[in-house]
């Protein structure tokens, strides 16, 4: 019983924290996506496919050792568009473009996927000429050799993430759409097949405030540890009719003036009950009780007390039992 209870508490806590985070998280799926074949012998646009081909074709013309040339073409160049009309990105927000690769094929050389911003005056039904016009910003970036305009991913796994925060901020609030072009780079032929928006794992923009790493995180960790501690307090119950625990905590008894000169404090008391007919759970916390004058002359502190009750027909432990115990103790001291 201990492990399931603990797991359930932690699961609920994770759900609460996830719900809080989700309230500040915006996910925007792609509104348009195609891939363009810029091969050596054909130029075409593919707009009805379950994947977006991002590829490079490298052919080496090894005429002589001193005259080694390469012919490079791009059979697959994805173009992706997002509707950002309802987005107002602040300086404290971050935006990440996520793509999931269906497959990656490459040779011995690593492959890198790069991303640049292009024009957005196109849709999936546009012809090749329209795309060439919208690709002009990308060609200008290449011609100016502006590496700061590129976002890249070289991790090698199947999830590609590109930081596009500045690109969205530069676009401004007056822009309704933003488009990106993906391109593969490698010293040898390679291809990456990304899931398209027609699948259930297509490209998406994830926008959220930059997470805080100071006080709030420490509070969340403290909350997690507190919940974990509560889960640890639920022990396994032994066979029998025992169904709960008796917990007494932070109990204090304040004695009034007279010959009684101090304070009786009972704290952190716990009773471990053996199998029997106990059937309920009694919790007493922050209890204070005022006693009559007596002859006690010093401060009596009892802490971390534990007692074991033998099996019987006990069902509850009430406050009169505690009062009788204290009265008996007082009479013994005055005798």
PDB file of C-alpha atoms in Angstrom, residues 46-275:
ATOM      1  CA  UNK A  46       5.507  18.731 -53.505  1.00  0.00           C
ATOM      2  CA  UNK A  47       2.559  19.811 -51.372  1.00  0.00           C
ATOM      3  CA  UNK A  48       0.580  16.631 -50.652  1.00  0.00           C
ATOM      4  CA  UNK A  49       3.008  14.387 -48.826  1.00  0.00           C
ATOM      5  CA  UNK A  50       3.221  12.910 -45.336  1.00  0.00           C
ATOM      6  CA  UNK A  51       6.861  13.958 -45.110  1.00  0.00           C
ATOM      7  CA  UNK A  52       9.071  16.942 -45.917  1.00  0.00           C
ATOM      8  CA  UNK A  53      12.262  15.933 -47.689  1.00  0.00           C
ATOM      9  CA  UNK A  54      15.387  17.855 -46.643  1.00  0.00           C
ATOM     10  CA  UNK A  55      18.305  16.539 -48.685  1.00  0.00           C
ATOM     11  CA  UNK A  56      21.604  17.313 -50.356  1.00  0.00           C
ATOM     12  CA  UNK A  57      23.149  15.454 -53.293  1.00  0.00           C
ATOM     13  CA  UNK A  58      26.934  15.612 -53.616  1.00  0.00           C
ATOM     14  CA  UNK A  59      28.621  14.166 -56.709  1.00  0.00           C
ATOM     15  CA  UNK A  60      32.405  14.155 -56.893  1.00  0.00           C
ATOM     16  CA  UNK A  61      34.012  14.516 -60.321  1.00  0.00           C
ATOM     17  CA  UNK A  62      37.346  12.858 -59.624  1.00  0.00           C
ATOM     18  CA  UNK A  63      39.043  13.714 -62.888  1.00  0.00           C
ATOM     19  CA  UNK A  64      42.531  14.022 -61.418  1.00  0.00           C
ATOM     20  CA  UNK A  65      43.902  14.189 -57.906  1.00  0.00           C
ATOM     21  CA  UNK A  66      44.758  17.848 -58.447  1.00  0.00           C
ATOM     22  CA  UNK A  67      41.410  18.744 -59.969  1.00  0.00           C
ATOM     23  CA  UNK A  68      38.691  17.410 -57.688  1.00  0.00           C
ATOM     24  CA  UNK A  69      35.329  19.071 -58.195  1.00  0.00           C
ATOM     25  CA  UNK A  70      31.901  18.531 -56.667  1.00  0.00           C
ATOM     26  CA  UNK A  71      28.456  19.025 -58.042  1.00  0.00           C
ATOM     27  CA  UNK A  72      25.929  19.895 -55.327  1.00  0.00           C
ATOM     28  CA  UNK A  73      22.163  19.980 -55.679  1.00  0.00           C
ATOM     29  CA  UNK A  74      19.214  20.007 -53.291  1.00  0.00           C
ATOM     30  CA  UNK A  75      16.488  17.490 -54.189  1.00  0.00           C
ATOM     31  CA  UNK A  76      14.520  18.469 -51.082  1.00  0.00           C
ATOM     32  CA  UNK A  77      14.192  21.911 -49.471  1.00  0.00           C
ATOM     33  CA  UNK A  78      11.226  22.239 -47.049  1.00  0.00           C
ATOM     34  CA  UNK A  79       9.302  25.505 -46.713  1.00  0.00           C
ATOM     35  CA  UNK A  80       7.110  25.889 -43.614  1.00  0.00           C
ATOM     36  CA  UNK A  81       4.653  28.673 -42.771  1.00  0.00           C
ATOM     37  CA  UNK A  82       2.997  29.615 -39.451  1.00  0.00           C
ATOM     38  CA  UNK A  83       0.072  31.878 -38.597  1.00  0.00           C
ATOM     39  CA  UNK A  84       1.310  34.227 -35.856  1.00  0.00           C
ATOM     40  CA  UNK A  85      -1.506  36.786 -35.993  1.00  0.00           C
ATOM     41  CA  UNK A  86      -2.461  36.149 -32.354  1.00  0.00           C
ATOM     42  CA  UNK A  87       1.101  36.130 -31.024  1.00  0.00           C
ATOM     43  CA  UNK A  88       2.756  39.094 -29.318  1.00  0.00           C
ATOM     44  CA  UNK A  89       6.262  37.953 -28.442  1.00  0.00           C
ATOM     45  CA  UNK A  90       7.962  39.924 -25.662  1.00  0.00           C
ATOM     46  CA  UNK A  91      11.665  40.188 -24.908  1.00  0.00           C
ATOM     47  CA  UNK A  92      11.242  37.656 -22.096  1.00  0.00           C
ATOM     48  CA  UNK A  93       9.583  35.044 -24.339  1.00  0.00           C
ATOM     49  CA  UNK A  94      11.306  32.297 -26.259  1.00  0.00           C
ATOM     50  CA  UNK A  95      10.154  30.560 -29.450  1.00  0.00           C
ATOM     51  CA  UNK A  96      11.383  27.186 -30.678  1.00  0.00           C
ATOM     52  CA  UNK A  97      10.560  25.504 -33.983  1.00  0.00           C
ATOM     53  CA  UNK A  98      10.279  21.738 -33.545  1.00  0.00           C
ATOM     54  CA  UNK A  99      10.399  19.085 -36.258  1.00  0.00           C
ATOM     55  CA  UNK A 100      10.312  15.319 -35.945  1.00  0.00           C
ATOM     56  CA  UNK A 101      12.363  13.269 -38.419  1.00  0.00           C
ATOM     57  CA  UNK A 102      10.797  10.113 -39.795  1.00  0.00           C
ATOM     58  CA  UNK A 103      14.183   8.923 -41.051  1.00  0.00           C
ATOM     59  CA  UNK A 104      17.760  10.123 -41.523  1.00  0.00           C
ATOM     60  CA  UNK A 105      20.062   8.732 -44.206  1.00  0.00           C
ATOM     61  CA  UNK A 106      23.647   9.844 -44.514  1.00  0.00           C
ATOM     62  CA  UNK A 107      27.124   8.599 -45.258  1.00  0.00           C
ATOM     63  CA  UNK A 108      30.207   8.792 -43.086  1.00  0.00           C
ATOM     64  CA  UNK A 109      30.032  12.591 -42.935  1.00  0.00           C
ATOM     65  CA  UNK A 110      27.757  14.363 -40.441  1.00  0.00           C
ATOM     66  CA  UNK A 111      24.723  16.244 -41.719  1.00  0.00           C
ATOM     67  CA  UNK A 112      23.532  19.622 -40.466  1.00  0.00           C
ATOM     68  CA  UNK A 113      20.087  21.145 -40.977  1.00  0.00           C
ATOM     69  CA  UNK A 114      19.929  24.936 -41.189  1.00  0.00           C
ATOM     70  CA  UNK A 115      16.953  27.286 -41.101  1.00  0.00           C
ATOM     71  CA  UNK A 116      16.467  30.785 -42.534  1.00  0.00           C
ATOM     72  CA  UNK A 117      13.510  33.153 -42.860  1.00  0.00           C
ATOM     73  CA  UNK A 118      11.837  33.581 -46.260  1.00  0.00           C
ATOM     74  CA  UNK A 119       8.856  35.520 -47.596  1.00  0.00           C
ATOM     75  CA  UNK A 120       5.319  34.400 -46.749  1.00  0.00           C
ATOM     76  CA  UNK A 121       3.427  35.345 -49.940  1.00  0.00           C
ATOM     77  CA  UNK A 122       2.761  31.696 -50.795  1.00  0.00           C
ATOM     78  CA  UNK A 123       0.574  28.730 -49.959  1.00  0.00           C
ATOM     79  CA  UNK A 124       0.635  25.035 -50.730  1.00  0.00           C
ATOM     80  CA  UNK A 125      -0.987  25.625 -54.132  1.00  0.00           C
ATOM     81  CA  UNK A 126       1.638  28.154 -55.279  1.00  0.00           C
ATOM     82  CA  UNK A 127       3.790  27.330 -58.296  1.00  0.00           C
ATOM     83  CA  UNK A 128       7.546  27.112 -58.462  1.00  0.00           C
ATOM     84  CA  UNK A 129       7.968  30.709 -59.696  1.00  0.00           C
ATOM     85  CA  UNK A 130       6.101  32.073 -56.666  1.00  0.00           C
ATOM     86  CA  UNK A 131       8.382  30.148 -54.364  1.00  0.00           C
ATOM     87  CA  UNK A 132      11.493  31.459 -56.110  1.00  0.00           C
ATOM     88  CA  UNK A 133      10.335  35.021 -55.428  1.00  0.00           C
ATOM     89  CA  UNK A 134       9.758  34.251 -51.742  1.00  0.00           C
ATOM     90  CA  UNK A 135      13.159  32.552 -51.526  1.00  0.00           C
ATOM     91  CA  UNK A 136      15.016  35.766 -52.412  1.00  0.00           C
ATOM     92  CA  UNK A 137      15.610  36.730 -48.728  1.00  0.00           C
ATOM     93  CA  UNK A 138      17.353  33.390 -48.221  1.00  0.00           C
ATOM     94  CA  UNK A 139      19.571  33.885 -51.277  1.00  0.00           C
ATOM     95  CA  UNK A 140      20.540  37.332 -49.998  1.00  0.00           C
ATOM     96  CA  UNK A 141      21.583  35.776 -46.680  1.00  0.00           C
ATOM     97  CA  UNK A 142      23.733  33.232 -48.505  1.00  0.00           C
ATOM     98  CA  UNK A 143      25.261  35.905 -50.748  1.00  0.00           C
ATOM     99  CA  UNK A 144      26.105  38.143 -47.768  1.00  0.00           C
ATOM    100  CA  UNK A 145      27.510  35.162 -45.853  1.00  0.00           C
ATOM    101  CA  UNK A 146      25.506  36.235 -42.790  1.00  0.00           C
ATOM    102  CA  UNK A 147      25.886  33.297 -40.411  1.00  0.00           C
ATOM    103  CA  UNK A 148      23.889  35.091 -37.683  1.00  0.00           C
ATOM    104  CA  UNK A 149      20.728  34.723 -39.793  1.00  0.00           C
ATOM    105  CA  UNK A 150      20.957  30.932 -39.674  1.00  0.00           C
ATOM    106  CA  UNK A 151      19.592  28.619 -37.027  1.00  0.00           C
ATOM    107  CA  UNK A 152      21.125  25.152 -37.038  1.00  0.00           C
ATOM    108  CA  UNK A 153      20.713  21.720 -35.505  1.00  0.00           C
ATOM    109  CA  UNK A 154      23.538  19.184 -35.367  1.00  0.00           C
ATOM    110  CA  UNK A 155      22.529  16.881 -32.497  1.00  0.00           C
ATOM    111  CA  UNK A 156      22.039  13.848 -34.709  1.00  0.00           C
ATOM    112  CA  UNK A 157      18.812  12.625 -33.093  1.00  0.00           C
ATOM    113  CA  UNK A 158      15.348  12.584 -34.676  1.00  0.00           C
ATOM    114  CA  UNK A 159      14.032  15.718 -32.936  1.00  0.00           C
ATOM    115  CA  UNK A 160      15.222  18.987 -34.475  1.00  0.00           C
ATOM    116  CA  UNK A 161      14.855  22.200 -32.469  1.00  0.00           C
ATOM    117  CA  UNK A 162      15.606  25.688 -33.786  1.00  0.00           C
ATOM    118  CA  UNK A 163      15.599  28.854 -31.701  1.00  0.00           C
ATOM    119  CA  UNK A 164      13.554  31.372 -33.707  1.00  0.00           C
ATOM    120  CA  UNK A 165      12.907  33.902 -30.925  1.00  0.00           C
ATOM    121  CA  UNK A 166      14.752  36.776 -32.600  1.00  0.00           C
ATOM    122  CA  UNK A 167      13.224  35.970 -35.982  1.00  0.00           C
ATOM    123  CA  UNK A 168       9.713  36.340 -34.552  1.00  0.00           C
ATOM    124  CA  UNK A 169      10.689  39.501 -32.670  1.00  0.00           C
ATOM    125  CA  UNK A 170      12.192  40.991 -35.839  1.00  0.00           C
ATOM    126  CA  UNK A 171       9.016  40.139 -37.753  1.00  0.00           C
ATOM    127  CA  UNK A 172       7.046  42.432 -35.431  1.00  0.00           C
ATOM    128  CA  UNK A 173       3.467  42.357 -34.208  1.00  0.00           C
ATOM    129  CA  UNK A 174       2.062  43.685 -37.507  1.00  0.00           C
ATOM    130  CA  UNK A 175       3.057  40.509 -39.397  1.00  0.00           C
ATOM    131  CA  UNK A 176       0.403  37.772 -39.587  1.00  0.00           C
ATOM    132  CA  UNK A 177       2.581  35.020 -41.026  1.00  0.00           C
ATOM    133  CA  UNK A 178       6.172  33.880 -40.905  1.00  0.00           C
ATOM    134  CA  UNK A 179       7.895  31.300 -43.121  1.00  0.00           C
ATOM    135  CA  UNK A 180      11.106  29.314 -42.847  1.00  0.00           C
ATOM    136  CA  UNK A 181      13.284  27.396 -45.285  1.00  0.00           C
ATOM    137  CA  UNK A 182      15.215  24.291 -44.238  1.00  0.00           C
ATOM    138  CA  UNK A 183      18.388  23.175 -45.965  1.00  0.00           C
ATOM    139  CA  UNK A 184      20.737  20.230 -45.448  1.00  0.00           C
ATOM    140  CA  UNK A 185      24.522  20.647 -45.400  1.00  0.00           C
ATOM    141  CA  UNK A 186      27.054  17.832 -45.613  1.00  0.00           C
ATOM    142  CA  UNK A 187      30.248  16.883 -47.431  1.00  0.00           C
ATOM    143  CA  UNK A 188      28.440  13.871 -48.879  1.00  0.00           C
ATOM    144  CA  UNK A 189      24.901  13.028 -49.932  1.00  0.00           C
ATOM    145  CA  UNK A 190      22.348  12.910 -47.127  1.00  0.00           C
ATOM    146  CA  UNK A 191      18.613  13.228 -46.591  1.00  0.00           C
ATOM    147  CA  UNK A 192      16.262  13.860 -43.692  1.00  0.00           C
ATOM    148  CA  UNK A 193      12.552  13.089 -43.994  1.00  0.00           C
ATOM    149  CA  UNK A 194      10.534  15.240 -41.588  1.00  0.00           C
ATOM    150  CA  UNK A 195       6.912  14.534 -40.701  1.00  0.00           C
ATOM    151  CA  UNK A 196       4.642  17.048 -42.436  1.00  0.00           C
ATOM    152  CA  UNK A 197       1.559  18.775 -41.062  1.00  0.00           C
ATOM    153  CA  UNK A 198      -0.593  16.123 -42.752  1.00  0.00           C
ATOM    154  CA  UNK A 199       0.695  13.679 -40.140  1.00  0.00           C
ATOM    155  CA  UNK A 200       0.014  13.923 -36.407  1.00  0.00           C
ATOM    156  CA  UNK A 201       3.631  14.933 -35.694  1.00  0.00           C
ATOM    157  CA  UNK A 202       4.116  17.857 -38.014  1.00  0.00           C
ATOM    158  CA  UNK A 203       6.178  21.035 -37.504  1.00  0.00           C
ATOM    159  CA  UNK A 204       5.138  23.338 -34.673  1.00  0.00           C
ATOM    160  CA  UNK A 205       6.178  26.523 -32.923  1.00  0.00           C
ATOM    161  CA  UNK A 206       6.442  26.360 -29.134  1.00  0.00           C
ATOM    162  CA  UNK A 207       6.303  29.763 -27.402  1.00  0.00           C
ATOM    163  CA  UNK A 208       6.683  30.289 -23.663  1.00  0.00           C
ATOM    164  CA  UNK A 209       8.214  32.723 -21.156  1.00  0.00           C
ATOM    165  CA  UNK A 210      11.799  31.950 -20.312  1.00  0.00           C
ATOM    166  CA  UNK A 211      11.563  29.718 -17.199  1.00  0.00           C
ATOM    167  CA  UNK A 212      12.611  31.162 -13.860  1.00  0.00           C
ATOM    168  CA  UNK A 213      15.489  29.376 -12.169  1.00  0.00           C
ATOM    169  CA  UNK A 214      15.530  31.118  -8.785  1.00  0.00           C
ATOM    170  CA  UNK A 215      13.065  31.277  -5.911  1.00  0.00           C
ATOM    171  CA  UNK A 216      10.101  29.704  -7.698  1.00  0.00           C
ATOM    172  CA  UNK A 217      12.088  26.633  -8.666  1.00  0.00           C
ATOM    173  CA  UNK A 218      13.312  26.252  -5.080  1.00  0.00           C
ATOM    174  CA  UNK A 219       9.730  26.499  -3.837  1.00  0.00           C
ATOM    175  CA  UNK A 220       8.586  23.862  -6.312  1.00  0.00           C
ATOM    176  CA  UNK A 221      11.382  21.539  -5.158  1.00  0.00           C
ATOM    177  CA  UNK A 222      10.435  22.140  -1.516  1.00  0.00           C
ATOM    178  CA  UNK A 223       6.821  21.376  -2.379  1.00  0.00           C
ATOM    179  CA  UNK A 224       7.886  18.152  -4.083  1.00  0.00           C
ATOM    180  CA  UNK A 225       9.940  17.095  -1.049  1.00  0.00           C
ATOM    181  CA  UNK A 226       7.011  17.887   1.255  1.00  0.00           C
ATOM    182  CA  UNK A 227       4.647  15.773  -0.801  1.00  0.00           C
ATOM    183  CA  UNK A 228       7.224  12.982  -0.898  1.00  0.00           C
ATOM    184  CA  UNK A 229       7.505  13.152   2.912  1.00  0.00           C
ATOM    185  CA  UNK A 230       3.732  12.915   3.265  1.00  0.00           C
ATOM    186  CA  UNK A 231       3.734   9.885   1.016  1.00  0.00           C
ATOM    187  CA  UNK A 232       6.429   8.237   3.148  1.00  0.00           C
ATOM    188  CA  UNK A 233       4.236   8.625   6.258  1.00  0.00           C
ATOM    189  CA  UNK A 234       1.703   6.148   4.926  1.00  0.00           C
ATOM    190  CA  UNK A 235       3.053   2.790   6.130  1.00  0.00           C
ATOM    191  CA  UNK A 236       1.998  -0.691   5.242  1.00  0.00           C
ATOM    192  CA  UNK A 237      -0.779  -2.019   7.470  1.00  0.00           C
ATOM    193  CA  UNK A 238      -0.438  -5.520   8.959  1.00  0.00           C
ATOM    194  CA  UNK A 239      -3.143  -8.212   8.629  1.00  0.00           C
ATOM    195  CA  UNK A 240      -6.157  -7.785  10.888  1.00  0.00           C
ATOM    196  CA  UNK A 241      -8.795  -5.165  11.343  1.00  0.00           C
ATOM    197  CA  UNK A 242      -6.243  -2.350  11.779  1.00  0.00           C
ATOM    198  CA  UNK A 243      -7.084   0.303   9.236  1.00  0.00           C
ATOM    199  CA  UNK A 244      -5.242   3.444  10.254  1.00  0.00           C
ATOM    200  CA  UNK A 245      -2.668   5.140  12.412  1.00  0.00           C
ATOM    201  CA  UNK A 246      -2.827   7.273  15.489  1.00  0.00           C
ATOM    202  CA  UNK A 247      -0.782  10.406  15.182  1.00  0.00           C
ATOM    203  CA  UNK A 248      -0.324  13.007  17.897  1.00  0.00           C
ATOM    204  CA  UNK A 249       1.819  15.996  17.068  1.00  0.00           C
ATOM    205  CA  UNK A 250       2.712  19.376  18.439  1.00  0.00           C
ATOM    206  CA  UNK A 251       0.686  18.814  21.656  1.00  0.00           C
ATOM    207  CA  UNK A 252       1.320  21.224  24.507  1.00  0.00           C
ATOM    208  CA  UNK A 253      -0.297  21.590  27.919  1.00  0.00           C
ATOM    209  CA  UNK A 254      -0.046  24.935  29.656  1.00  0.00           C
ATOM    210  CA  UNK A 255      -0.251  24.819  33.445  1.00  0.00           C
ATOM    211  CA  UNK A 256      -1.769  27.836  35.280  1.00  0.00           C
ATOM    212  CA  UNK A 257      -0.138  29.763  38.243  1.00  0.00           C
ATOM    213  CA  UNK A 258       0.075  28.181  41.702  1.00  0.00           C
ATOM    214  CA  UNK A 259       2.705  25.880  43.010  1.00  0.00           C
ATOM    215  CA  UNK A 260       2.889  24.696  39.412  1.00  0.00           C
ATOM    216  CA  UNK A 261       5.860  26.629  37.977  1.00  0.00           C
ATOM    217  CA  UNK A 262       6.451  25.318  34.529  1.00  0.00           C
ATOM    218  CA  UNK A 263       5.100  24.011  31.326  1.00  0.00           C
ATOM    219  CA  UNK A 264       4.308  20.492  30.278  1.00  0.00           C
ATOM    220  CA  UNK A 265       4.965  19.950  26.629  1.00  0.00           C
ATOM    221  CA  UNK A 266       4.210  16.865  24.659  1.00  0.00           C
ATOM    222  CA  UNK A 267       5.417  16.968  21.106  1.00  0.00           C
ATOM    223  CA  UNK A 268       5.906  14.669  18.204  1.00  0.00           C
ATOM    224  CA  UNK A 269       4.134  11.763  19.952  1.00  0.00           C
ATOM    225  CA  UNK A 270       3.308   8.725  17.880  1.00  0.00           C
ATOM    226  CA  UNK A 271       1.595   5.505  18.855  1.00  0.00           C
ATOM    227  CA  UNK A 272       2.319   2.415  16.862  1.00  0.00           C
ATOM    228  CA  UNK A 273      -0.747   0.226  17.024  1.00  0.00           C
ATOM    229  CA  UNK A 274      -0.463  -3.545  16.696  1.00  0.00           C
ATOM    230  CA  UNK A 275      -3.062  -5.640  14.834  1.00  0.00           C
TER     231      UNK A 275
END
